[in-house]
CSV table of C-alpha atoms in Angstrom, one decimal:
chain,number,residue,atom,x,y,z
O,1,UNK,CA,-114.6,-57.1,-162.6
O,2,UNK,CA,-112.0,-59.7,-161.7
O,3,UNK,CA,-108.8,-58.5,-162.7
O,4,UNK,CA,-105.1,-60.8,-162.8
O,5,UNK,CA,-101.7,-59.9,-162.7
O,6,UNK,CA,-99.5,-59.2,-166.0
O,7,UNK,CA,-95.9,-59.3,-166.3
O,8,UNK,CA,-94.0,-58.4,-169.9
O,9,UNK,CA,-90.7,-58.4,-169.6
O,10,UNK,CA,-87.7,-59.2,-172.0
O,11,UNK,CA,-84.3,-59.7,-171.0
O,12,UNK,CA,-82.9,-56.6,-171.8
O,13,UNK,CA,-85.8,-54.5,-169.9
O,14,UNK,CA,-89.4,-54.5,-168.3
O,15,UNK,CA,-92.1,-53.6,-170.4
O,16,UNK,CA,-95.3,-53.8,-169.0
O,17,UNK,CA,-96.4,-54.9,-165.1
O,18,UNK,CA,-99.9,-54.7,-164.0
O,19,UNK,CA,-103.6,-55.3,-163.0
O,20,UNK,CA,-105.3,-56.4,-166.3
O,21,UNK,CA,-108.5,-57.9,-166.9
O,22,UNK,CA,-107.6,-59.3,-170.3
O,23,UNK,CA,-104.4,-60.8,-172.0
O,24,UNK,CA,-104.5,-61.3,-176.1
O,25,UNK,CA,-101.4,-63.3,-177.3
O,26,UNK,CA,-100.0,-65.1,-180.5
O,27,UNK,CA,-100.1,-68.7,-179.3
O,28,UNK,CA,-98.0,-71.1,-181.5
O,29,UNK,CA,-101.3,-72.8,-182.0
O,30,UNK,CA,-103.2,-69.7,-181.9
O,31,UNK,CA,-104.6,-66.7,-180.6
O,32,UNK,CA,-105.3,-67.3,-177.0
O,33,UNK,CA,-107.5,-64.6,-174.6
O,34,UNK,CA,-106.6,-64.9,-171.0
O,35,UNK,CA,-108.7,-63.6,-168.4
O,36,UNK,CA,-108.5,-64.2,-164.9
O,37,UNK,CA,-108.8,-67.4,-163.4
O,38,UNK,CA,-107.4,-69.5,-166.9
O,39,UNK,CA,-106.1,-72.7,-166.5
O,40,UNK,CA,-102.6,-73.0,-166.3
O,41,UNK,CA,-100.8,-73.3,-169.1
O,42,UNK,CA,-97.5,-72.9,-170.4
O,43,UNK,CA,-96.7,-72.0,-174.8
O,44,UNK,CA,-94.1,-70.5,-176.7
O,45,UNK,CA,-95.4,-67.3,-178.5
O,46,UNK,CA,-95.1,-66.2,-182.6
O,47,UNK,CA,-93.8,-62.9,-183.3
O,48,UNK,CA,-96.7,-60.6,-183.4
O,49,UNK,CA,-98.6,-58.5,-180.5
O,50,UNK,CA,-99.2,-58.8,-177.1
O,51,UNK,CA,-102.4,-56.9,-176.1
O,52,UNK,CA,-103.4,-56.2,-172.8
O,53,UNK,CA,-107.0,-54.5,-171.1
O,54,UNK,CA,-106.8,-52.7,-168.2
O,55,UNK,CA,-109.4,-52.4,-165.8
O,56,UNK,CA,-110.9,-49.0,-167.2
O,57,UNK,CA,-111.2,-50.9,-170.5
O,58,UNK,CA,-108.4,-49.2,-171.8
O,59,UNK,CA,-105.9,-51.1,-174.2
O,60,UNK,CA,-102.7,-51.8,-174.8
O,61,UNK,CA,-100.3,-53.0,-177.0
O,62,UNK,CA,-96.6,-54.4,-177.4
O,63,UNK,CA,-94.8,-56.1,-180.2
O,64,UNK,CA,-92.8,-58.9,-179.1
O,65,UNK,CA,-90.8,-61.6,-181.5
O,66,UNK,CA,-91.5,-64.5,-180.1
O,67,UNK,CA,-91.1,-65.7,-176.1
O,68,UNK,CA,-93.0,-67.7,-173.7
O,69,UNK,CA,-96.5,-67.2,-171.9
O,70,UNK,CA,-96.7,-68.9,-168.2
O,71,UNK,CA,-100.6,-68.4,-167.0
O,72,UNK,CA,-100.5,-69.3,-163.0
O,73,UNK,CA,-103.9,-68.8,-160.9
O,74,UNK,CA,-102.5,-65.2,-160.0
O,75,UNK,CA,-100.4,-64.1,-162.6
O,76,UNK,CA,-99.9,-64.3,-166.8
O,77,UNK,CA,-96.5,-64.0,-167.6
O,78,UNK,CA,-95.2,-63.2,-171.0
O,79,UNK,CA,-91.0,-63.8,-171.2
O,80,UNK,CA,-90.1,-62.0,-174.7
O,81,UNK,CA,-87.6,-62.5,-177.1
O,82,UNK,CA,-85.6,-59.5,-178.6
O,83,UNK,CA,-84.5,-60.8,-181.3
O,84,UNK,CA,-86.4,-62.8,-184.1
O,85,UNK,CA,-85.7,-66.2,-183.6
O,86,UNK,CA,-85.8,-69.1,-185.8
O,87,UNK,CA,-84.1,-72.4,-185.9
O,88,UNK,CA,-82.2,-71.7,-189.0
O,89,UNK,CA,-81.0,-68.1,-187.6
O,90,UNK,CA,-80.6,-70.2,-184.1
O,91,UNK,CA,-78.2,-72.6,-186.0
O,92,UNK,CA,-76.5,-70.2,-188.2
O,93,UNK,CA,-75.5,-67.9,-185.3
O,94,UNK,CA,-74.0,-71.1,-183.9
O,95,UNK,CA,-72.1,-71.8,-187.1
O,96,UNK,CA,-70.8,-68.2,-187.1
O,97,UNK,CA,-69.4,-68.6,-183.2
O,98,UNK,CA,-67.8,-72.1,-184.6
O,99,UNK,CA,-66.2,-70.0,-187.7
O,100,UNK,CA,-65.0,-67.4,-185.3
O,101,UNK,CA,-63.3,-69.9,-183.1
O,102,UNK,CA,-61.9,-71.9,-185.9
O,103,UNK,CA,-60.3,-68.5,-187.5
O,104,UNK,CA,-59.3,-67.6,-184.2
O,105,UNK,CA,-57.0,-71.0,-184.4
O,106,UNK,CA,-55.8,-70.2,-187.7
O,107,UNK,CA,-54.5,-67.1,-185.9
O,108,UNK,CA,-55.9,-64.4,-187.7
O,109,UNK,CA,-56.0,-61.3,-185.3
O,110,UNK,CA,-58.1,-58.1,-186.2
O,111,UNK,CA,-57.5,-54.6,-184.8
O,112,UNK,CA,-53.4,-55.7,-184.2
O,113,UNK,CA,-52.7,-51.9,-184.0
O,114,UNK,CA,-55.1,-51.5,-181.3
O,115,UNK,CA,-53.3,-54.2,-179.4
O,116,UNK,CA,-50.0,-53.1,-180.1
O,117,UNK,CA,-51.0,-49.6,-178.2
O,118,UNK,CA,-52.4,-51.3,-175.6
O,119,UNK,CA,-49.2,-53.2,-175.1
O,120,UNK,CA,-47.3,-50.3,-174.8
O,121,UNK,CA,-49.6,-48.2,-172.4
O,122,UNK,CA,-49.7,-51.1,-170.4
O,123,UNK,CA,-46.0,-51.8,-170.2
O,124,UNK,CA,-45.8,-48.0,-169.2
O,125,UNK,CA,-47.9,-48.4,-166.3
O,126,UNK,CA,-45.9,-51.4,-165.8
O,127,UNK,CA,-43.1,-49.0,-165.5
O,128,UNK,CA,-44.7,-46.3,-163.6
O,129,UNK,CA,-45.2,-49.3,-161.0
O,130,UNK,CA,-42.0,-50.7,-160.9
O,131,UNK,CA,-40.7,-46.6,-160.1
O,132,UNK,CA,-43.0,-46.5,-157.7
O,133,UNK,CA,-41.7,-49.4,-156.3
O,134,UNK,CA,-38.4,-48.6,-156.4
O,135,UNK,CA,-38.5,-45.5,-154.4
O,136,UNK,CA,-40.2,-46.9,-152.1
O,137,UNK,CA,-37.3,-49.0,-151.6
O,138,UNK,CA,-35.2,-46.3,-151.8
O,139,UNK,CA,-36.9,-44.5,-148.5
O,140,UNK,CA,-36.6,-47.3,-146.4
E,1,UNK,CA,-27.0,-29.7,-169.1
E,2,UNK,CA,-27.2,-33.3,-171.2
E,3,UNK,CA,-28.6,-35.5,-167.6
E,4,UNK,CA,-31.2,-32.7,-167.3
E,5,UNK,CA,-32.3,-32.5,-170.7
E,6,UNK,CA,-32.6,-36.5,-170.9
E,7,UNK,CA,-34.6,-36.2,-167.2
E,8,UNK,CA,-37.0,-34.1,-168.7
E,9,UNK,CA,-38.2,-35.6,-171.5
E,10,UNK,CA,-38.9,-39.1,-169.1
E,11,UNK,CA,-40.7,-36.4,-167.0
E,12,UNK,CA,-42.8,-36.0,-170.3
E,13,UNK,CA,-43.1,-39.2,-171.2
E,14,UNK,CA,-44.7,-39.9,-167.6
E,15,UNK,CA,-46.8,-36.7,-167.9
E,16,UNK,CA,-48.5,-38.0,-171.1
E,17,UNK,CA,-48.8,-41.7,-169.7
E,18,UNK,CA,-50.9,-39.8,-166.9
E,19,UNK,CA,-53.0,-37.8,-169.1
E,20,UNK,CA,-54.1,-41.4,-171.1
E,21,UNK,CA,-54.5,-43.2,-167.8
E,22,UNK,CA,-56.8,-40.1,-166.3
E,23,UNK,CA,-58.8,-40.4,-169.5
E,24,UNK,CA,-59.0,-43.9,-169.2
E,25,UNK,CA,-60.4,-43.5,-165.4
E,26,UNK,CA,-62.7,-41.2,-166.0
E,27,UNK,CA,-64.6,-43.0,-169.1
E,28,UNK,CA,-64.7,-46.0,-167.1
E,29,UNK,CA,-66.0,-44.1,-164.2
E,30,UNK,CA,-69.4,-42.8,-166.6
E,31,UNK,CA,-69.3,-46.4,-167.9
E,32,UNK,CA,-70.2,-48.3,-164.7
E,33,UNK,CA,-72.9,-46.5,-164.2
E,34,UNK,CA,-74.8,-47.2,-168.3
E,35,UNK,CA,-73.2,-51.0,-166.7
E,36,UNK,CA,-75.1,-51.2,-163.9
E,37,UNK,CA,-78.8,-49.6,-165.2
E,38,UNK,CA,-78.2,-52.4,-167.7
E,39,UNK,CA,-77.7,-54.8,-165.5
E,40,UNK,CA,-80.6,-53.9,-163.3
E,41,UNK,CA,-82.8,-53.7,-166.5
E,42,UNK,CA,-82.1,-56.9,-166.7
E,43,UNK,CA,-83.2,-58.3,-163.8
E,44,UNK,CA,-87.1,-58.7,-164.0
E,45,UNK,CA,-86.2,-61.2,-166.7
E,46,UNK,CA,-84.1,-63.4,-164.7
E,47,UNK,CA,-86.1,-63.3,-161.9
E,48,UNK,CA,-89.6,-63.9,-163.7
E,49,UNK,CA,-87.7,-66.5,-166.0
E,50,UNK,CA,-86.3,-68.7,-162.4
E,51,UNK,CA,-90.1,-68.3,-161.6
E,52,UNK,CA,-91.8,-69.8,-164.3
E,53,UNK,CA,-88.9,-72.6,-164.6
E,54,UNK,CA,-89.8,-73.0,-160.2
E,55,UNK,CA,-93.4,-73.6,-161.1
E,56,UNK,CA,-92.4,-76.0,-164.1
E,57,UNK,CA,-90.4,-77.8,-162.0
E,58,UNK,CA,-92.8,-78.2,-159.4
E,59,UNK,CA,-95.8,-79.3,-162.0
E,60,UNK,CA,-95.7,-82.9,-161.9
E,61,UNK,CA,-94.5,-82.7,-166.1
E,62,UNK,CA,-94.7,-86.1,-167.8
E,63,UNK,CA,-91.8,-85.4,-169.5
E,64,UNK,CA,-88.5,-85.4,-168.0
E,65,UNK,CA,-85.9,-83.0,-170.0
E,66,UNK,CA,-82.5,-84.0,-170.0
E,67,UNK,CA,-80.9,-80.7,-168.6
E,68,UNK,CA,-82.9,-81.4,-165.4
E,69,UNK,CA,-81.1,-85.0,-165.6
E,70,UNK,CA,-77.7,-85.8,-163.7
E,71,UNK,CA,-75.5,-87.9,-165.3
E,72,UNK,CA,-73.4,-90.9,-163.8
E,73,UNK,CA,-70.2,-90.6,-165.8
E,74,UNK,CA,-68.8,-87.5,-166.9
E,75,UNK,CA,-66.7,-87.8,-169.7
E,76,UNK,CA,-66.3,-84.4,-171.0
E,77,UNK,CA,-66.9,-80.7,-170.2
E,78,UNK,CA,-67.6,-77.4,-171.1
E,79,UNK,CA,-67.0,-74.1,-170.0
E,80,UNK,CA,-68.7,-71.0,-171.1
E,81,UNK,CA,-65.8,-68.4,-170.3
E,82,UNK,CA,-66.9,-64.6,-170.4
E,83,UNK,CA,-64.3,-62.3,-170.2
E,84,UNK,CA,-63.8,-58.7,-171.3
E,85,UNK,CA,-62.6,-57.2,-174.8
E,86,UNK,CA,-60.2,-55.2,-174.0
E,87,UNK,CA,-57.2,-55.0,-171.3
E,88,UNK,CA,-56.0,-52.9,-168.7
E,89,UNK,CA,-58.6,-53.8,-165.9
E,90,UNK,CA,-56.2,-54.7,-163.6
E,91,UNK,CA,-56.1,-58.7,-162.7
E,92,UNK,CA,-59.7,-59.2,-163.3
E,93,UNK,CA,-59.0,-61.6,-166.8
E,94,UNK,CA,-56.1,-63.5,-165.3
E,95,UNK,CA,-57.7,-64.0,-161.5
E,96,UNK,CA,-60.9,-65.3,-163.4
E,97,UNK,CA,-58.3,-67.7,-165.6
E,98,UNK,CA,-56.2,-68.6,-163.0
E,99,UNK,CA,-59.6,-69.8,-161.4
E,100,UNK,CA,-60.9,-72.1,-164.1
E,101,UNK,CA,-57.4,-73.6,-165.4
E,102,UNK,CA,-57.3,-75.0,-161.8
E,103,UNK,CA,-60.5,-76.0,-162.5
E,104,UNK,CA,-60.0,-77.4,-166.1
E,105,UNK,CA,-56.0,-79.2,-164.3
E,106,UNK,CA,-58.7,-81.3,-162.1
E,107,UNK,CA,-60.4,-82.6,-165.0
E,108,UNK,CA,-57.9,-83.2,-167.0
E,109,UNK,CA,-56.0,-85.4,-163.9
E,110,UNK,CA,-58.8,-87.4,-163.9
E,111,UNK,CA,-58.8,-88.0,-167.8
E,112,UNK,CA,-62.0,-85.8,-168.9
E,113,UNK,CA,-61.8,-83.7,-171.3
E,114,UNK,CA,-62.7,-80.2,-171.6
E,115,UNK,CA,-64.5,-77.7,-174.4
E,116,UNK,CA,-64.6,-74.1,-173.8
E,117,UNK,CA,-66.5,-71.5,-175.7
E,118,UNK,CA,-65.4,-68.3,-175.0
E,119,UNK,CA,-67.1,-64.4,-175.0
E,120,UNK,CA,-64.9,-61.6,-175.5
E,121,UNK,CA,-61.5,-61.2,-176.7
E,122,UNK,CA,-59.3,-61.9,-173.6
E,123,UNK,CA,-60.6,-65.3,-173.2
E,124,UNK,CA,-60.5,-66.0,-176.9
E,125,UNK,CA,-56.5,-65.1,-176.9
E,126,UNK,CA,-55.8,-67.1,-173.3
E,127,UNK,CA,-57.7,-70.2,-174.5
E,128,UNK,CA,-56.3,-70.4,-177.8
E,129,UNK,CA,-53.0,-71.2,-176.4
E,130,UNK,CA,-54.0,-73.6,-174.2
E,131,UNK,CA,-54.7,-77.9,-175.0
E,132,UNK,CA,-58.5,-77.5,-174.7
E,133,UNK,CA,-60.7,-77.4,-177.6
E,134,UNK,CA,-62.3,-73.9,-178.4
E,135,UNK,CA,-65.7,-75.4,-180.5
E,136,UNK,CA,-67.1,-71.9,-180.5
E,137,UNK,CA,-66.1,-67.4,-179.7
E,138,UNK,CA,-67.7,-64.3,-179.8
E,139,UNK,CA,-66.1,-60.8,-179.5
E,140,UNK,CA,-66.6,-57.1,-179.4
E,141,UNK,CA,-69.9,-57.0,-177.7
E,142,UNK,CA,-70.1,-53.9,-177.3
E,143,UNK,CA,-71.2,-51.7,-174.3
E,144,UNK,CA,-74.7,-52.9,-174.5
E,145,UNK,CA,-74.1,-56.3,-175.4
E,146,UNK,CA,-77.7,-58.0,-176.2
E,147,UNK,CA,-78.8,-61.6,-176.6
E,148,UNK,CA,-79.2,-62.1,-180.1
E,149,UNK,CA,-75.2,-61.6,-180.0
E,150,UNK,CA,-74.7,-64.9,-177.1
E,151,UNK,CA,-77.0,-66.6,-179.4
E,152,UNK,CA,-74.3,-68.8,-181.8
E,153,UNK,CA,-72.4,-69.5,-178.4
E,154,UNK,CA,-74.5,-71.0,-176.4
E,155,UNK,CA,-76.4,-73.1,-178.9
E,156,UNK,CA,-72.9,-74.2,-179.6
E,157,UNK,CA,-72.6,-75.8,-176.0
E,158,UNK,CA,-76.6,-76.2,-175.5
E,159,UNK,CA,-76.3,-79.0,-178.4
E,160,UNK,CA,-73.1,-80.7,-177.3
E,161,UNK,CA,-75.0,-81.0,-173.8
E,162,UNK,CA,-78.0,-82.5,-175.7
E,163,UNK,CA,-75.9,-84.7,-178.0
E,164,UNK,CA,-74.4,-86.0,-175.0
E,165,UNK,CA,-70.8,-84.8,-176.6
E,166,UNK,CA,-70.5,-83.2,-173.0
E,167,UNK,CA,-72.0,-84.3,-169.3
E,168,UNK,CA,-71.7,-80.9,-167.7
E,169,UNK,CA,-71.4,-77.3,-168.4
E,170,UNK,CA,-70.4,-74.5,-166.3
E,171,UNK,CA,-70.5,-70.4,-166.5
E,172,UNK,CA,-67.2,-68.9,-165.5
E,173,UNK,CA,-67.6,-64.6,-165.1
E,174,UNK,CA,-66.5,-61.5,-163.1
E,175,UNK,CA,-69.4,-61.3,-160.8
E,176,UNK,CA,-70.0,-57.6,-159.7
E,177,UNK,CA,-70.2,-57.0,-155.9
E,178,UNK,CA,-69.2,-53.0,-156.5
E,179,UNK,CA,-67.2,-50.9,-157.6
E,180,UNK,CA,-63.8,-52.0,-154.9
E,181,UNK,CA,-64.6,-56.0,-155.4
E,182,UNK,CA,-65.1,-58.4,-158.1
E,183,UNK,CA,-65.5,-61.7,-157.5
E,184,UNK,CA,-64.6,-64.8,-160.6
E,185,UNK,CA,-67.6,-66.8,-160.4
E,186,UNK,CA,-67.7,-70.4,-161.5
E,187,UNK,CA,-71.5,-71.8,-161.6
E,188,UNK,CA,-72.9,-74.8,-163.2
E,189,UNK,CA,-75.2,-74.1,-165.5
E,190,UNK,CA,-76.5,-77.4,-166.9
E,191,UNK,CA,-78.1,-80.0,-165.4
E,192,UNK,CA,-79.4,-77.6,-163.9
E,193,UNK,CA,-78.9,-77.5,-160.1
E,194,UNK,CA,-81.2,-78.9,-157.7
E,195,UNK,CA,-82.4,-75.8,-155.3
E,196,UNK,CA,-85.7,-75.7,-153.5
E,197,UNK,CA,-87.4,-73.9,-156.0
E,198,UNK,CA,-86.8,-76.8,-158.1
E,199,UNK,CA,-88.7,-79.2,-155.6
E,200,UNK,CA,-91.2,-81.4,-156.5
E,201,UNK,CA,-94.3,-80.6,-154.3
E,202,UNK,CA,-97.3,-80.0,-156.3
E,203,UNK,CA,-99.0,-82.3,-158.3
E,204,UNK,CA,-100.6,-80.2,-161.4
E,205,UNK,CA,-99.6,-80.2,-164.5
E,206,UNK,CA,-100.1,-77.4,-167.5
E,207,UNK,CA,-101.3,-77.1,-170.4
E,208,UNK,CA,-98.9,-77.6,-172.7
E,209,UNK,CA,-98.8,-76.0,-176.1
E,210,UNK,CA,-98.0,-77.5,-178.6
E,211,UNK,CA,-96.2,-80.4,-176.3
E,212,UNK,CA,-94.5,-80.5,-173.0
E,213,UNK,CA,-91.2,-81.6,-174.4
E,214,UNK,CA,-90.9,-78.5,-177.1
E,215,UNK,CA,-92.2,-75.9,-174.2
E,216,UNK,CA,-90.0,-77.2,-171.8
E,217,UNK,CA,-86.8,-77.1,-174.1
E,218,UNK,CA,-87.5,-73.6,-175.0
E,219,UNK,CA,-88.3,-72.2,-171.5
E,220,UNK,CA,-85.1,-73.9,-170.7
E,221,UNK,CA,-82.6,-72.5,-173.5
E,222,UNK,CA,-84.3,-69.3,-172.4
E,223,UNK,CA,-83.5,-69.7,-169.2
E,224,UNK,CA,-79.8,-70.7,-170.1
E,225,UNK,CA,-79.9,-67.5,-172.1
E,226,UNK,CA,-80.4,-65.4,-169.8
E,227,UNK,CA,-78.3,-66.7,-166.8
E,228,UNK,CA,-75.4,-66.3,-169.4
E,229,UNK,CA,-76.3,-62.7,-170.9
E,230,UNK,CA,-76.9,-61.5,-167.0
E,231,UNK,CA,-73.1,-63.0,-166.4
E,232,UNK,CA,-72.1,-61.1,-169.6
E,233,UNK,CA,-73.6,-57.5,-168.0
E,234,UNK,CA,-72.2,-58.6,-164.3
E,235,UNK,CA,-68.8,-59.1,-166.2
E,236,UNK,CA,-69.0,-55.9,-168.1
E,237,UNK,CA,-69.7,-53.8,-164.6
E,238,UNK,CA,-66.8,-55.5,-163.6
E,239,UNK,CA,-64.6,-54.5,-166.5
E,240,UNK,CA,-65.4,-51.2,-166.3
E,241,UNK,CA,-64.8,-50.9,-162.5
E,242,UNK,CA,-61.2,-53.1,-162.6
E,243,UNK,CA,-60.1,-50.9,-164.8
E,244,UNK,CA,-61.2,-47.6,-163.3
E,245,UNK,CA,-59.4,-48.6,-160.3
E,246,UNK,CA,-56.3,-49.8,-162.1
E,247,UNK,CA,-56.3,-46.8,-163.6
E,248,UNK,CA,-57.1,-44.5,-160.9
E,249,UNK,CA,-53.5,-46.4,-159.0
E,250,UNK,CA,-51.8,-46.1,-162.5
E,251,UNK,CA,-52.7,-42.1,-162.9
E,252,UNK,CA,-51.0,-41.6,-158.8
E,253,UNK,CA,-47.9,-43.8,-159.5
E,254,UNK,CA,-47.7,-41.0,-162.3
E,255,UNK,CA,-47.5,-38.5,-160.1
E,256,UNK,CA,-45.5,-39.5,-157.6
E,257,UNK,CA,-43.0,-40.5,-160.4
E,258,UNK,CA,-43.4,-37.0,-161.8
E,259,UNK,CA,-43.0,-35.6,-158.4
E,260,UNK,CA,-39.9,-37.9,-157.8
E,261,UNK,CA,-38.1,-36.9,-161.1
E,262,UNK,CA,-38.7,-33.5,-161.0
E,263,UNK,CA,-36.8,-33.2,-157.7
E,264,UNK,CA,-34.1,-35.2,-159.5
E,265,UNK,CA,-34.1,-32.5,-162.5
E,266,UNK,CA,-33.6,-29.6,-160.0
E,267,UNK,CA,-30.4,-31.6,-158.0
E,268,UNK,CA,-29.3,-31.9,-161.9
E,269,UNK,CA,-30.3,-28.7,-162.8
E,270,UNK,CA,-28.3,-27.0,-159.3
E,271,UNK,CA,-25.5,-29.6,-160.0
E,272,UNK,CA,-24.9,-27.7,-163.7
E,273,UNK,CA,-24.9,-24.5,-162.7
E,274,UNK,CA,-22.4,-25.0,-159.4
E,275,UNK,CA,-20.4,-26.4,-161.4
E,276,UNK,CA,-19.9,-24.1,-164.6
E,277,UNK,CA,-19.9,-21.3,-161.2
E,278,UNK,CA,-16.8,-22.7,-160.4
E,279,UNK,CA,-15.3,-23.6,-163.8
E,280,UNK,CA,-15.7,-19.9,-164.0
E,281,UNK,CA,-14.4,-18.9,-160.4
E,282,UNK,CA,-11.3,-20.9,-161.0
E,283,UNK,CA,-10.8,-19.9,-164.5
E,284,UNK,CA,-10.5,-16.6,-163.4
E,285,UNK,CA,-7.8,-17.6,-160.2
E,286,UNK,CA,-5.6,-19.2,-163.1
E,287,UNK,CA,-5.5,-15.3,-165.4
């Protein structure tokens, strides 16, 4: 049996590459099958699974929340999200980065101690340098 | 005895600076590598992602999205600035600052003005000072920093570019090369830049589900996504590498320094005794 190339990856790591005869996915409009030689054709996914037959009939199957399927003549690809993503949690993670920004201008530093240490190591390997430097001098 | 005493508690000092800069080496030295088998996790992604946008470019798409468009005037910009959380990595912040302020000077010259968003702490402290307008930050990402964290920021810039509020928007990072060189990186990110996997040549089209215009604009903030969290990993290599080697040149200055004043102890330390010797020698001359 005809068989087509499948690629399920997200961005923080593969999950799937291989010859599959079958490709079930959660189509924004739909459920869609796709078996070799499909049209191509291009959708973003809904959160659910991602099933896959091999050639020896056996199945698999992966979770995925959300992403894009690409079907080319030679190869389904299925790009998937991570995270859960919605426009409203799309536009209230924006709203947070503004926030953090804005309190950022209002000057309100967390972890000051943290800094303050880091200050002082540096400006002890500042010093280090300088001696360094210095004898250097010194030989010449 | 009082020089002596005074020498030996810098040498100390120094001694204890050493043992914090060792440390410092060595957990950057185990850090590159988690760095790096991130980054390379990450690459199927990218590279599958440019694919699919290749092949959408190339399909002859009735719809024309607007980050694939040029724009005549540019009016205002934006810069997506990663940079690292924490300090002491050697010049990488500043070399990677130094680059886009002479950047961000041009523009301003020329009366455009410029937004920045800005990942990680460094940046958000250097930009804060500056006359640009910071419209969005994000901090503390972590060691494995993941997308759902870039999210907010690059929506933030992703609907400025689409409300036309800025004509342009570049990526400035620490790209890795290894573990001796970083490289700052400016790239522009939106429109997105011609290349030949971009060029028209085919004349199919897809299926589009539900509409050409929604697909494209999600395979396209996807793709943004990802060029911007694969800077983010590239950066944090970097960090992690800058600093190992800062640290590495910090940890021998200690030595030598230790070396140095403990051969300025001993002078004291002979010094002392030669001369309470001959205190003593001509204390005795004088009974």
């Amino acid at each position: 049996m005809a068989t087509i190339r499948c690629d399920i990856v997200s961005a923080e790591k593969e999950i799937f590459h291989g010859d599959v005869q079958l490709v079930v996915a959660t189509g924004e409009l739909g459920e869609l099958g796709i078996a070799p030689r499909h049209a191509p054709l291009i959708t973003r996914l809904k959160p659910g699974q991602v099933r896959v037959t091999m050639e020896g009939g056996e199945e698999q199957s992966f979770y995925v929340s959300g992403g894009i399927l690409e079907v080319q003549p030679q190869v389904v690809t299925v790009l998937a999200d991570t995270a859960i993503r919605a426009k409203d949690l799309d536009e209230s993670a924006a709203r947070k980065a503004k926030e953090d920004a804005e309190r950022l201008l209002a000057n309100r530093t967390d972890a000051i101690e943290v800094a303050e240490a880091q200050v002082q190591l540096a400006q002890a390997i500042a010093q280090l340098q300088a001696l360094e430097r210095l004898r250097q001098n010194l030989k010449h | 005895m009082a020089g002596a005493r005074e020498i030996r508690t810098k040498i100390k000092s120094v001694q204890n600076t050493r043992k914090v800069t060792r440390a410092l080496e060595m957990v950057s030295a185990s850090k590159i590598r988690k760095a790096q088998d991130l980054m390379k996790a990450s690459r199927p992604y990218a590279r599958l992602m440019r694919q699919v946008i290749g092949h959408v470019a190339r399909a002859n798409t009735e719809f024309k999205h607007p980050f694939l468009i040029e724009r005549k005037e540019i009016k205002r910009v934006g810069y997506l600035v990663v940079s690292t959380d924490r300090g002491l990595c050697g010049g990488l912040n500043s070399n990677l600052f130094r680059r886009i302020l002479a950047e961000i000077r041009d523009w301003q010259t020329k009366g455009v003005e410029v937004d920045v968003v800005t990942i990680g702490n460094k940046a958000n402290a250097f930009f804060k000072r500056l006359k640009v307008n910071l419209i969005g930050s994000v901090a503390q990402l972590g060691e494995k920093p993941q997308v759902a964290q870039l999210i907010g920021v690059i929506k933030v810039m992703l609907d400025s570019y689409s409300d036309g509020r800025i004509d342009r928007l570049s990526l400035a990072y620490n790209d890795f090369i290894n573990t001796m060189s970083q490289k700052p990186t400016l790239d522009v990110l939106l429109p997105l830049p011609p290349s030949d996997e971009l060029a028209t040549t085919h004349d199919w089209d897809y299926i589009y589900e539900p509409g050409a215009d929604v697909v494209l604009e999600h395979v396209l903030t996807r793709y943004v996504e990802s060029l911007v969290y694969q800077a983010t990993l590239e950066n944090l290599a970097s960090e992690h590498a800058a600093r190992m080697v800062a640290m590495k040149s910090a940890s021998d200055n200690a030595s030598k320094a230790i070396e140095t004043l403990n051969l300025i102890y001993n002078k004291a330390r002979q010094a002392a005794i030669t001369q309470e010797i001959s205190e003593i020698v001509s204390g005795a001359a004088a009974v």
